[in-house]
Short mmCIF file of C-alpha atoms in Angstrom, two decimals:
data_model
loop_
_atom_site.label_atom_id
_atom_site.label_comp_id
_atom_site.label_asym_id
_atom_site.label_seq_id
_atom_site.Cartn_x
_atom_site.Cartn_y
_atom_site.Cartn_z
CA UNK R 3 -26.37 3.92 17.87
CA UNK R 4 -24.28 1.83 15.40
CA UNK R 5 -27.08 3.07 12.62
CA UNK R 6 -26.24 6.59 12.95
CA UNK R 7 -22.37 5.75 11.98
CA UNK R 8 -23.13 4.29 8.11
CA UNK R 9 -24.68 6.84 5.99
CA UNK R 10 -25.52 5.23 3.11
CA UNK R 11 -27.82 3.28 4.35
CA UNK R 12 -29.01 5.09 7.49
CA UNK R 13 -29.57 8.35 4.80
CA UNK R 14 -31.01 6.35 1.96
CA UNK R 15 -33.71 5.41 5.18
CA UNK R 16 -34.33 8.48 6.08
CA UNK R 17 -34.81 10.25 2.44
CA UNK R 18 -37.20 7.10 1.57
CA UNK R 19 -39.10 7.14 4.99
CA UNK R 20 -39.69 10.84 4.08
CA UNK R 21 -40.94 9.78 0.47
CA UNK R 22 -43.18 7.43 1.71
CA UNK R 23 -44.57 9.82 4.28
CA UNK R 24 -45.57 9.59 8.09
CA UNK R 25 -44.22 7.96 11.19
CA UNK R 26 -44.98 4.41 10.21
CA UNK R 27 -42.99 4.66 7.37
CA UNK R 28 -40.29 5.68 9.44
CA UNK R 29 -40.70 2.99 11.54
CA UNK R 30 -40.59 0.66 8.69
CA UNK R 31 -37.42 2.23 7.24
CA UNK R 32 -35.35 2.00 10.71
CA UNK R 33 -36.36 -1.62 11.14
CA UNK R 34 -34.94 -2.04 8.16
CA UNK R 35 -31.87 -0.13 8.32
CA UNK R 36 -31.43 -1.64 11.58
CA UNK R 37 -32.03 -5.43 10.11
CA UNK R 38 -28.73 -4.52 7.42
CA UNK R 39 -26.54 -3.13 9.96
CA UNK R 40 -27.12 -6.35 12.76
CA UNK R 41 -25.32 -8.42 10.09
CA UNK R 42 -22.61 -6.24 9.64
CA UNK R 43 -18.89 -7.58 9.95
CA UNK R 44 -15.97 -5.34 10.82
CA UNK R 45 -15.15 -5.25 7.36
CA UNK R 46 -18.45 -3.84 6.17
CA UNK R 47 -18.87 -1.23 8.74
CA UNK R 48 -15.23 -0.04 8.06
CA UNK R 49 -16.35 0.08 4.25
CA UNK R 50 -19.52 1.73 5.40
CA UNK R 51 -18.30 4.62 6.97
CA UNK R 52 -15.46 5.19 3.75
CA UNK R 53 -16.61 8.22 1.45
CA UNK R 54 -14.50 8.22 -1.99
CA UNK R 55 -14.35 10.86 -4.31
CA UNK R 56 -15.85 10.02 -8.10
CA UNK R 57 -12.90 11.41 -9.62
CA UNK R 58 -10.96 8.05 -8.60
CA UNK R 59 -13.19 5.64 -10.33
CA UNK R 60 -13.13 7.62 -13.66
CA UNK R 61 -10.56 7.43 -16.43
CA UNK R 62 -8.76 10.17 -18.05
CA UNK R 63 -11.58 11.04 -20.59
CA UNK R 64 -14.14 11.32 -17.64
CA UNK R 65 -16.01 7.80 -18.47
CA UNK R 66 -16.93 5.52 -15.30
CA UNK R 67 -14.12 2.69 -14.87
CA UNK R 68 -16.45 -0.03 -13.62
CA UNK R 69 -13.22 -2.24 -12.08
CA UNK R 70 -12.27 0.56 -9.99
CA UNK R 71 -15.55 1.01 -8.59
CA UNK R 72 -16.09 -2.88 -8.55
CA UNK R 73 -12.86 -2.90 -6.13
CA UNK R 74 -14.86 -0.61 -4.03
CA UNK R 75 -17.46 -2.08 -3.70
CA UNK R 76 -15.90 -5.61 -2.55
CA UNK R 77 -13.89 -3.12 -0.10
CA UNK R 78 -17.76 -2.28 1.07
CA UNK R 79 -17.11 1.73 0.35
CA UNK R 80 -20.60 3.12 1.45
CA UNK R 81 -20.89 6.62 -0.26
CA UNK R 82 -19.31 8.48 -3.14
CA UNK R 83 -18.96 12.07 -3.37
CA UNK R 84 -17.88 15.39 -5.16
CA UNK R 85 -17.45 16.49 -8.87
CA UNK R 86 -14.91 15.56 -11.36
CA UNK R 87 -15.05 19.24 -12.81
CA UNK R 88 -14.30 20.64 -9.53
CA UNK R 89 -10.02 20.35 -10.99
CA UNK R 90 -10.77 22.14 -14.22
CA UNK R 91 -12.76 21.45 -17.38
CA UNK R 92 -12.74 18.63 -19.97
CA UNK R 93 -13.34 19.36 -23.41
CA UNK R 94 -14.54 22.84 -22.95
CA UNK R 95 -17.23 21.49 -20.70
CA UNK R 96 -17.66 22.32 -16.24
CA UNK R 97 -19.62 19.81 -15.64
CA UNK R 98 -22.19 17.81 -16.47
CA UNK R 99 -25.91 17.74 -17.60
CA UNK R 100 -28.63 16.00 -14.87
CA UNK R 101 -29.39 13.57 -17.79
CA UNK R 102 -25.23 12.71 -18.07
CA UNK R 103 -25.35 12.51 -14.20
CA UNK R 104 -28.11 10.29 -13.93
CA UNK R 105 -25.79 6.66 -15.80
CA UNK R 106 -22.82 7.58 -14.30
CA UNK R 107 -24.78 7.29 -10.52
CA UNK R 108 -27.30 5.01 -11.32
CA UNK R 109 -24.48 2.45 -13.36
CA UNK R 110 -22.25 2.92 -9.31
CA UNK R 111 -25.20 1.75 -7.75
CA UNK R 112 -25.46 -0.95 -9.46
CA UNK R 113 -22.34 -2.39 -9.97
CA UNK R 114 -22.08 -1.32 -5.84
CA UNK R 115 -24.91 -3.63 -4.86
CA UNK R 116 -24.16 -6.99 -7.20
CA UNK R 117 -20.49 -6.97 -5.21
CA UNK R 118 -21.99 -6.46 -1.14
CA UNK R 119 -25.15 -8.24 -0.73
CA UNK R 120 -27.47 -5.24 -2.29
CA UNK R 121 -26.24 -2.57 0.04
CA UNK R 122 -26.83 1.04 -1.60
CA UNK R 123 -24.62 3.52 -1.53
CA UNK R 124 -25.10 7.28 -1.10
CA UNK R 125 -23.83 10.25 -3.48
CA UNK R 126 -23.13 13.65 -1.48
CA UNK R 127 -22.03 16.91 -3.48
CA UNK R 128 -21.46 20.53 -2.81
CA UNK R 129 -24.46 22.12 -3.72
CA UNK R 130 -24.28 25.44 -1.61
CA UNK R 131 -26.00 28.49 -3.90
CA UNK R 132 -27.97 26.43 -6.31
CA UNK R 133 -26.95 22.54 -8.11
CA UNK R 134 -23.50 24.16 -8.84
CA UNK R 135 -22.08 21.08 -10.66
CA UNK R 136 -25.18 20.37 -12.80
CA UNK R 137 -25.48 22.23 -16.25
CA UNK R 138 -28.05 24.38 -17.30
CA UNK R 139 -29.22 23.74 -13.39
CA UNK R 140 -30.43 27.13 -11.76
CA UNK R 141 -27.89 29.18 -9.50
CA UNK R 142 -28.35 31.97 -6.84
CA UNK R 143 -26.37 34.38 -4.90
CA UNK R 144 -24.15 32.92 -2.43
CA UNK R 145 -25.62 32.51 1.10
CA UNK R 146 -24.28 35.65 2.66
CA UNK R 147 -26.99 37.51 -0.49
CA UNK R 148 -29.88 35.49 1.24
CA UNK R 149 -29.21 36.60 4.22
CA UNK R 150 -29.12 40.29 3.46
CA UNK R 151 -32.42 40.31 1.61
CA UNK R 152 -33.82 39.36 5.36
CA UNK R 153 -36.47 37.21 3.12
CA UNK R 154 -37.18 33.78 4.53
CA UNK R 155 -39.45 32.92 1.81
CA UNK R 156 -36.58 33.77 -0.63
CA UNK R 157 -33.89 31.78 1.10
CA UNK R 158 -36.62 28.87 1.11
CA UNK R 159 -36.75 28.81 -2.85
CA UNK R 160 -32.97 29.11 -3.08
CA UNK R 161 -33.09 25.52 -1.17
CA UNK R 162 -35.95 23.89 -2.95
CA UNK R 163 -34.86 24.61 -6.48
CA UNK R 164 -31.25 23.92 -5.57
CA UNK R 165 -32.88 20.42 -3.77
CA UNK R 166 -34.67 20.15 -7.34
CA UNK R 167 -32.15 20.54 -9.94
CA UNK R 168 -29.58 18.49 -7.24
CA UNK R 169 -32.24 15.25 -7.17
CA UNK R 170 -32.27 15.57 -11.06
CA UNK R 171 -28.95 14.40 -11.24
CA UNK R 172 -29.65 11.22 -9.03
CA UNK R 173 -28.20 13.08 -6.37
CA UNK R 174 -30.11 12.64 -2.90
CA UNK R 175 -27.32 14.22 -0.65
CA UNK R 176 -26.55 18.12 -0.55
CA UNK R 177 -23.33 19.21 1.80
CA UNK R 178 -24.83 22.34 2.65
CA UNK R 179 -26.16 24.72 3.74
CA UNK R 180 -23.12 26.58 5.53
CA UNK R 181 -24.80 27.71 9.00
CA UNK R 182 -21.67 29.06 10.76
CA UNK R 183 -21.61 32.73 12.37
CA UNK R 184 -19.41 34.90 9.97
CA UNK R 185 -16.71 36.93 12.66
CA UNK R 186 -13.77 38.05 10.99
CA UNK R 187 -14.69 39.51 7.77
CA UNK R 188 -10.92 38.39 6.46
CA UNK R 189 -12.20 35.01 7.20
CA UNK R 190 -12.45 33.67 3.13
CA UNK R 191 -15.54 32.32 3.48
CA UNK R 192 -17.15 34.65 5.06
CA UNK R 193 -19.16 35.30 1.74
CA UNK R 194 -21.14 31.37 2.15
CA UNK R 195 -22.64 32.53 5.50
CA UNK R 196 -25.87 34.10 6.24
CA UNK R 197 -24.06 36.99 7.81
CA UNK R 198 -23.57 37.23 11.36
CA UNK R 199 -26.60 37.45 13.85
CA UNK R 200 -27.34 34.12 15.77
CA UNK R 201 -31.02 35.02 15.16
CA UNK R 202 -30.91 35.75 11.54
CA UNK R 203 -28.77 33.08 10.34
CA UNK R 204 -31.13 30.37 12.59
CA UNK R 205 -34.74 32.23 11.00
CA UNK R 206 -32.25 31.24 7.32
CA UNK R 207 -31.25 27.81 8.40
CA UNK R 208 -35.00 26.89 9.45
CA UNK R 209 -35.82 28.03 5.73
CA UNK R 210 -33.62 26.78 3.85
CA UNK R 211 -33.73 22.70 5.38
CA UNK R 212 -37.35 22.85 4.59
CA UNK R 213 -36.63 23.82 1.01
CA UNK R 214 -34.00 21.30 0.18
CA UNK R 215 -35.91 19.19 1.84
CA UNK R 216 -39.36 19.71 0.37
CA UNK R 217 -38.92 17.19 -2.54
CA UNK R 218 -39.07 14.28 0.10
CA UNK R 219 -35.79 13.00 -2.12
CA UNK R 220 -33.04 15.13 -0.76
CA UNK R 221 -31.34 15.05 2.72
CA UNK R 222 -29.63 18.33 3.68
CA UNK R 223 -26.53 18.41 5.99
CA UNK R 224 -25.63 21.24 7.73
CA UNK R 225 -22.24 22.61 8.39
CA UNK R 226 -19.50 23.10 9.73
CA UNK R 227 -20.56 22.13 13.27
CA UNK R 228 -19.35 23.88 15.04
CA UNK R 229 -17.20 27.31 15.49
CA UNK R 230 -15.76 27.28 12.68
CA UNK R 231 -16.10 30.92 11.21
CA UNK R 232 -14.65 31.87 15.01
CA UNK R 233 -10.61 32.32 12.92
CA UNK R 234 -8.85 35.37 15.45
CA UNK R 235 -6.52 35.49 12.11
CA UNK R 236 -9.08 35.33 9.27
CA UNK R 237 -6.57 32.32 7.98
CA UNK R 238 -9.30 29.21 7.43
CA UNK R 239 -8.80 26.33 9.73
CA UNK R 240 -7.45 28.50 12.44
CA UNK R 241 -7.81 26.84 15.61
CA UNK R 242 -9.90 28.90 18.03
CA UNK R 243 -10.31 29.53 21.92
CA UNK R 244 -13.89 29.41 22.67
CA UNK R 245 -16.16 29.55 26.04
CA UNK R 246 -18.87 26.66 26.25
CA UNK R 247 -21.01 29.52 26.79
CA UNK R 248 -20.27 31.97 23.94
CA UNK R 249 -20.28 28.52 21.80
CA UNK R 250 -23.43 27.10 22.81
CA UNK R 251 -25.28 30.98 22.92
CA UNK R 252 -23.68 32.32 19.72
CA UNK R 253 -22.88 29.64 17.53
CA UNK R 254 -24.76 26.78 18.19
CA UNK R 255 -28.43 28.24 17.45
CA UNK R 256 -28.64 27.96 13.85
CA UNK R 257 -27.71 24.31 14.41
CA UNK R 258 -30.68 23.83 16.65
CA UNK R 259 -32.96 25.65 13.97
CA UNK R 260 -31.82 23.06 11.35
CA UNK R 261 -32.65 19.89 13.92
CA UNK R 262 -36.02 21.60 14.31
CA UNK R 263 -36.30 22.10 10.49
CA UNK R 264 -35.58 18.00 10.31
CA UNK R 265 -32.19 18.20 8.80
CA UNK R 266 -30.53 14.70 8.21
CA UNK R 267 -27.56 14.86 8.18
CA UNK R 268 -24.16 17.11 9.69
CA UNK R 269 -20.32 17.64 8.67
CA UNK R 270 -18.06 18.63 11.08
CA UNK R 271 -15.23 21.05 10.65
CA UNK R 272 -11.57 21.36 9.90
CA UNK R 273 -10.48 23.52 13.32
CA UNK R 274 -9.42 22.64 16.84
CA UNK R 275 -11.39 24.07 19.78
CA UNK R 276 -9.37 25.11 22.59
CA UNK R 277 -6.71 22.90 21.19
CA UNK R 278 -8.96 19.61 20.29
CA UNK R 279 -9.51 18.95 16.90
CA UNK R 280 -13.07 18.81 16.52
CA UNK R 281 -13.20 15.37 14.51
CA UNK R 282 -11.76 13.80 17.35
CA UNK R 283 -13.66 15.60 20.00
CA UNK R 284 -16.32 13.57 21.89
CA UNK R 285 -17.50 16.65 24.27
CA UNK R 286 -18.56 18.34 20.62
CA UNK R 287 -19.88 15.13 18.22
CA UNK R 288 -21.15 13.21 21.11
CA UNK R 289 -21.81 15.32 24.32
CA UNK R 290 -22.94 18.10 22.64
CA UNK R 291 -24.29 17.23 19.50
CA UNK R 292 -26.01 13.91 20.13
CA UNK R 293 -26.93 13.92 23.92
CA UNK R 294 -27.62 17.86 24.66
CA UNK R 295 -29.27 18.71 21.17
CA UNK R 296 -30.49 15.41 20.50
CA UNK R 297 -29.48 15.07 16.47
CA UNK R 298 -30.16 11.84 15.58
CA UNK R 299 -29.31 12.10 11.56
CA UNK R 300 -26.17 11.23 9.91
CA UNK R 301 -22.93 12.71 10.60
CA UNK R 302 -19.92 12.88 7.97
CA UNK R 303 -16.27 14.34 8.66
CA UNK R 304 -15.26 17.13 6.63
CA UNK R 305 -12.90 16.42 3.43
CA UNK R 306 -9.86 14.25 4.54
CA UNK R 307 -10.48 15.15 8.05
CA UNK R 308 -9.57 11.62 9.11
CA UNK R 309 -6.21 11.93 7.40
CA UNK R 310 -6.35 15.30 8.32
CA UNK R 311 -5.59 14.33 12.26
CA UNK R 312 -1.85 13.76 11.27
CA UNK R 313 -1.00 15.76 8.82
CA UNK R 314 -2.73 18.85 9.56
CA UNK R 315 -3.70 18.56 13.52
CA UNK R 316 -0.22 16.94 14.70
CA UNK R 317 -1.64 14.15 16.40
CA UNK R 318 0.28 10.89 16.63
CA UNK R 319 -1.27 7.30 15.65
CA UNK R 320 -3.47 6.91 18.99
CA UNK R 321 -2.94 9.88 20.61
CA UNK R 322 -4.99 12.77 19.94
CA UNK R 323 -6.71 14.81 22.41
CA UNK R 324 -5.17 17.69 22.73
CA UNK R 325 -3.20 19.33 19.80
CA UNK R 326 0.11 20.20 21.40
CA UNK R 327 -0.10 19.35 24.74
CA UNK R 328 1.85 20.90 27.24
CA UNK R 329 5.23 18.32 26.71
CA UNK R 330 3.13 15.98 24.35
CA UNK R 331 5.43 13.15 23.09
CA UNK R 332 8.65 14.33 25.13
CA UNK R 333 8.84 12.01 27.96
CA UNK R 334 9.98 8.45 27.90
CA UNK R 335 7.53 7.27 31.00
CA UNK R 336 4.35 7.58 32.21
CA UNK R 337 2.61 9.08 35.19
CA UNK R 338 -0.28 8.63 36.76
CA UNK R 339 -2.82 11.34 39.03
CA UNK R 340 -4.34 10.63 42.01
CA UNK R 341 -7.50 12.57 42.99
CA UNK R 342 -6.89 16.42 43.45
CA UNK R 343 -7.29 16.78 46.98
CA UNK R 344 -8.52 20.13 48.36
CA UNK R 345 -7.83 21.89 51.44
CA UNK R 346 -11.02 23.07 52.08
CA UNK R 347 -14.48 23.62 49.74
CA UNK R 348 -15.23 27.10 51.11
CA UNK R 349 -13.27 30.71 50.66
CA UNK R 350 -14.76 33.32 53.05
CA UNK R 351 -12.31 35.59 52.69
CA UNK R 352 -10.48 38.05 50.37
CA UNK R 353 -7.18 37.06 52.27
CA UNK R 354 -7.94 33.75 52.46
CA UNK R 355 -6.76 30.75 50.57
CA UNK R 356 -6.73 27.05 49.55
CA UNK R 357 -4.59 24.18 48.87
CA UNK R 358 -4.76 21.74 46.02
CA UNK R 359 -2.49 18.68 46.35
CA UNK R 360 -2.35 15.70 43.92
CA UNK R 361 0.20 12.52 44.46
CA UNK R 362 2.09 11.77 40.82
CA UNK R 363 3.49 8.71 40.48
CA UNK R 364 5.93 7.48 37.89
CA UNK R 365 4.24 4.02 36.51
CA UNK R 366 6.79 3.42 33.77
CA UNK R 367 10.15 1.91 33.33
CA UNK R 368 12.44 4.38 33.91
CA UNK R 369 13.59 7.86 35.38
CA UNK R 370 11.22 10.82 33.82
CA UNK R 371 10.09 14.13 34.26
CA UNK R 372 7.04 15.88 34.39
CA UNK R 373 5.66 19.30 34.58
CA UNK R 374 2.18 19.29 36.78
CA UNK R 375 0.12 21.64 35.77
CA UNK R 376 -2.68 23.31 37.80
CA UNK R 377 -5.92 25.20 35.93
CA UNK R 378 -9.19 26.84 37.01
CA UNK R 379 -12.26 27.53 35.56
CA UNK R 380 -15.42 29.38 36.56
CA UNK R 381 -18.61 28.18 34.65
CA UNK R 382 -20.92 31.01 35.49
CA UNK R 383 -20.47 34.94 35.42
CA UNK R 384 -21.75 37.98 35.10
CA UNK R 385 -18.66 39.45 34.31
CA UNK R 386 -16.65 38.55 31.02
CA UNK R 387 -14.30 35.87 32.09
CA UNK R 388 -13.29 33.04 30.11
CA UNK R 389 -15.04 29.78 30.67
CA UNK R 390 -12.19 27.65 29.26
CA UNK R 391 -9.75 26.16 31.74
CA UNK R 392 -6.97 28.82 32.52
CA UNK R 393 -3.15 27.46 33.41
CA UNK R 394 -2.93 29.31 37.19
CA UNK R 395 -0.29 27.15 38.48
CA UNK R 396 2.38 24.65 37.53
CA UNK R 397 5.91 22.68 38.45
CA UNK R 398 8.46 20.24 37.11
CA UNK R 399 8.89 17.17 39.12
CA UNK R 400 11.61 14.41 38.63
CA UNK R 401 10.84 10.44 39.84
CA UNK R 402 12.29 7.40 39.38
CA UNK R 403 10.52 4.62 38.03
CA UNK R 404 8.22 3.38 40.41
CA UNK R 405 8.72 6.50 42.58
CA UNK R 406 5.95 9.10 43.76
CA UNK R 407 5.60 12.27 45.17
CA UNK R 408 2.80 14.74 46.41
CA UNK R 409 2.83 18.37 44.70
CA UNK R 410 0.78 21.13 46.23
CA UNK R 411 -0.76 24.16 44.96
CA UNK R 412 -1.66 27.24 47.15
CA UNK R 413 -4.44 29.42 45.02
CA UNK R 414 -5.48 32.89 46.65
CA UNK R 415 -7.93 35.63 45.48
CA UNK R 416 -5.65 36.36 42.67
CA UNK R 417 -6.17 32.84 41.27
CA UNK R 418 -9.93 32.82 40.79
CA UNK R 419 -9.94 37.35 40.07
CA UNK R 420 -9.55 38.92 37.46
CA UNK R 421 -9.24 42.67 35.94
CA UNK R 422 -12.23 44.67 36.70
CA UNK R 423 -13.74 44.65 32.99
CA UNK R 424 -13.79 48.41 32.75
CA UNK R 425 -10.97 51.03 31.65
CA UNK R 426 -10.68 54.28 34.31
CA UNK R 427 -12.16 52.10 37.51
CA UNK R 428 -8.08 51.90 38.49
CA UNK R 429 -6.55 48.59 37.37
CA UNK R 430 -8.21 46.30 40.05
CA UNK R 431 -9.00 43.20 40.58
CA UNK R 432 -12.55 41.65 40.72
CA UNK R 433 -14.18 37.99 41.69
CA UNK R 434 -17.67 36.86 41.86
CA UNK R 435 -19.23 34.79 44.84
CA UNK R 436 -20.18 31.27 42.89
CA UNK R 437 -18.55 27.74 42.20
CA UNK R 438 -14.86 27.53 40.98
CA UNK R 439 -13.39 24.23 39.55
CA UNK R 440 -9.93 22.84 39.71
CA UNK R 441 -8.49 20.78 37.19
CA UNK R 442 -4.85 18.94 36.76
CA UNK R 443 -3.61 18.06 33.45
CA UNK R 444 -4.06 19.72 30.15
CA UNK R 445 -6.38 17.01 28.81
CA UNK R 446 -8.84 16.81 32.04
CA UNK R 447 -12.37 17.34 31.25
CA UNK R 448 -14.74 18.44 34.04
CA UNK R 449 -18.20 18.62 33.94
CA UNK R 450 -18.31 21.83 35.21
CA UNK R 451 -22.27 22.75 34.73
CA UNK R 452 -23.20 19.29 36.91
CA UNK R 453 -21.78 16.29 39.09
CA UNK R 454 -18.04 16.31 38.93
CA UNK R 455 -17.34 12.67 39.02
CA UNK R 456 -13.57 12.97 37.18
CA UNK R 457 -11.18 12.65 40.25
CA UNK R 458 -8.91 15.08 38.46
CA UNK R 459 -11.19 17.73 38.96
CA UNK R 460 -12.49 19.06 42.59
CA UNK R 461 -15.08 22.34 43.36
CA UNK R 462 -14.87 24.94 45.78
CA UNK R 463 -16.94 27.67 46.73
CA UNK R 464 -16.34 31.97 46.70
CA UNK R 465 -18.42 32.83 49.23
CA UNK R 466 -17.72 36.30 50.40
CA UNK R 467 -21.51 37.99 50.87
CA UNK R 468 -19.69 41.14 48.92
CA UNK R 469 -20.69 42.31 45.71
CA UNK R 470 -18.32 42.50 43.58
CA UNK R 471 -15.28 41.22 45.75
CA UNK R 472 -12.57 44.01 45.21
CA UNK R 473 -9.03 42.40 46.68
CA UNK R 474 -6.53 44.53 49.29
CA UNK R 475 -4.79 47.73 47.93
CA UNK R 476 -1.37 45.48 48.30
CA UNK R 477 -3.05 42.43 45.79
CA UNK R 478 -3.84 45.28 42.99
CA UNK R 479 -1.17 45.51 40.43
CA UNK R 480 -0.96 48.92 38.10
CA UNK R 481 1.45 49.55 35.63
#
């Protein structure tokens, strides 16, 4: 819904229907939130969903600069965030006091809503272990403390006083808590986790949304959704390769203990997963987050993310779904896929096999090439295999414009086995009896745990009757 994409007013709605109290209230509040957003124009929902730091609509001695943030506000910038102190100090001084906050917000919003039509906006800021930017405010341990004292009712104080001395300031919008899964302990922020049980960081997320929340003022927004903490290097912002089922069993439960604790709002993250950057990924911020958990609060990109998909994730104006693609940019042409064609939808046998074809044809203007590239993936196992698709076959084709051809791909057991899992059972290779998908292209997405409808995916079946299916002494390789 268009409401869920402009957070200042969508969150100002939710924190007031929450004030107000019960379901009519909320009722009230999305009728109205819904009333500002139907008269919309382009230009105001671009505005809307802009987020700009304070520190650009101060001058040099810290004092507000009221044409700056009159400029924004004809722009239609919906939300402000962040600290000036968060670059140094000024004047001795790290920050200010919740009674020097309270001007400098209140003086934005109201300079804000005489330039758009009365359209609040919302002020977010980092307050992770306590109102970090507010003086004389209360601070705590950082997260990964909380979660070692096992202490729920703890953890739920750390969020209401930190929700407390946060509102004080005239600030309704706290970026935290930090719910990923800490997994490399080189990872540097390993330290603003809960630690790194599924179970105990989900008991820590469920307690500390309802204490940020309890003041019915302050909307919590929990990050970094999703995988984030998952760095193979420790380096942050690693990209990582991740199963949908290690993702949505390991790392997506504390998530679903916020929703259920009524958290309003998310931030995505600064990674790829399995080479999409997740602030352009629909399968996480849409599939995922919206239609299988059902989060209907607001949702907010992490810091320059949107800039970020250039300079930092490599993708090209228009084109990013898939951070280096397999010859991403390098062709002059295009090419189009027909639907993968299979040879047949059942394997019986460990010496049997199956054909994939798919006919490639060169739509653009002139002469190209293209490498085809074949992948399968096998959405449920007992053994460890990866769910995420895995290249198996591929070739370079050459066509003229206007030209096509038909490439075929013969798979056999040692396509869809793998290595039995266990060191000293002699180097062989295993399958399970189940569903198998095939996939062309690099990009393809296939819903693999329902109804394939893309036509650049196709199923077939392992269907042996044996238990695990060991291949032929002459398919085993040993070193």
């Amino acid at each position: 819904m268009l409401r869920s994409w402009f957070t200042p007013v969508w969150c100002c709605a939710l924190v007031a229907c929450k004030a107000f109290g019960g379901v009519a209230a909320a009722d009230a509040w999305d009728a109205k939130a819904d009333a500002i957003v139907s008269q919309f124009t382009v230009n105001d929902i671009i505005g809307q969903m802009t987020q700009v730091s304070l520190r650009t609509v101060l001058n040099a001695d810290f004092s507000l600069n009221e044409d700056k943030v009159r400029d924004f506000a004809k722009s239609r910038v919906g939300s402000y965030l962040s600290s000036p102190f968060t670059s140094g100090s000024l004047n001795g001084k790290y920050g200010w006091t919740a009674q020097e906050w309270r001007p400098i917000i209140k003086r934005v919003q109201e300079i804000t809503m005489e330039e758009n039509g009365g359209h609040p906006i919302v002020f977010g800021i980092d307050s992770v272990h306590g109102s970090v930017f507010v003086e004389n405010s209360a601070l705590f341990g950082q997260q990964i403390n909380g979660g070692a004292s096992f202490n729920p009712d703890l953890v739920y104080e750390m969020g209401r006083v930190t929700g407390r001395d946060t509102e004080a300031a005239g600030i309704p919008w706290v970026f935290g808590p930090i719910l990923e899964i800490s997994q490399n302990p080189l990872w540097a922020r390993t330290f603003e986790t809960f630690g790194e049980d599924p179970y105990l960081v989900s008991v820590m997320a469920d307690s500390v949304i309802r204490g940020l929340q309890s003041n019915n003022a302050t909307a919590a927004c929990m990050k970094h959704f999703v995988g984030y903490s998952k760095t193979p290097t420790g380096h942050d912002r690693d990209g990582v390769t991740l199963s949908d089922f290690d993702l949505l069993n390991y790392f997506v439960p504390p998530f679903i203990a916020a929703i259920n604790a009524g958290v309003m709002s998310t931030m995505e993250n600064y990674i790829s997963i399995n080479g999409v950057p997740v602030v352009s990924s629909p399968k996480i911020l849409r599939d995922l987050i919206r239609s299988d958990m059902g989060f209907e609060g607001v949702a907010v990109t992490d810091y320059a993310e949107i800039n970020n998909l250039q300079d930092w994730h490599r993708c090209s104006s228009g084109y990013c779904q898939m951070e280096w693609d397999f010859g991403a940019r390098l062709s002059y042409t295009t090419f189009m896929y027909s639907s993968v064609k299979l040879s047949k939808t059942t394997v019986t046998g460990k010496s049997d096999s199956i054909t994939a074809s798919v006919t490639v044809t060169n739509s653009g203007k002139m002469a190209g090439k293209e490498t085809v590239m074949l992948f399968v993936i096998q959405p449920y196992r007992s053994i460890s295999v990866p769910e995420v698709k895995q290249l198996k076959k591929f070739k370079k084709i050459s066509l003229d414009a206007g030209a096509s051809t038909t490439v075929e791909f013969t798979l056999t057991a040692a396509d869809w086995s793998v290595y039995d899992p266990q060191i000293g059972n002699g180097f062989v290779q295993v399958a399970e009896d189940g569903d198998f998908v095939v996939a062309v292209k690099p990009e393809t997405e296939c819903n693999v745990y329902g109804a394939i409808t893309n036509p650049l995916c196709a199923k077939f079946e392992l269907k042996t009757g044996v238990e695990p299916f060991n291949l032929e002494e002459s398919l085993k390789t040993r070193y």
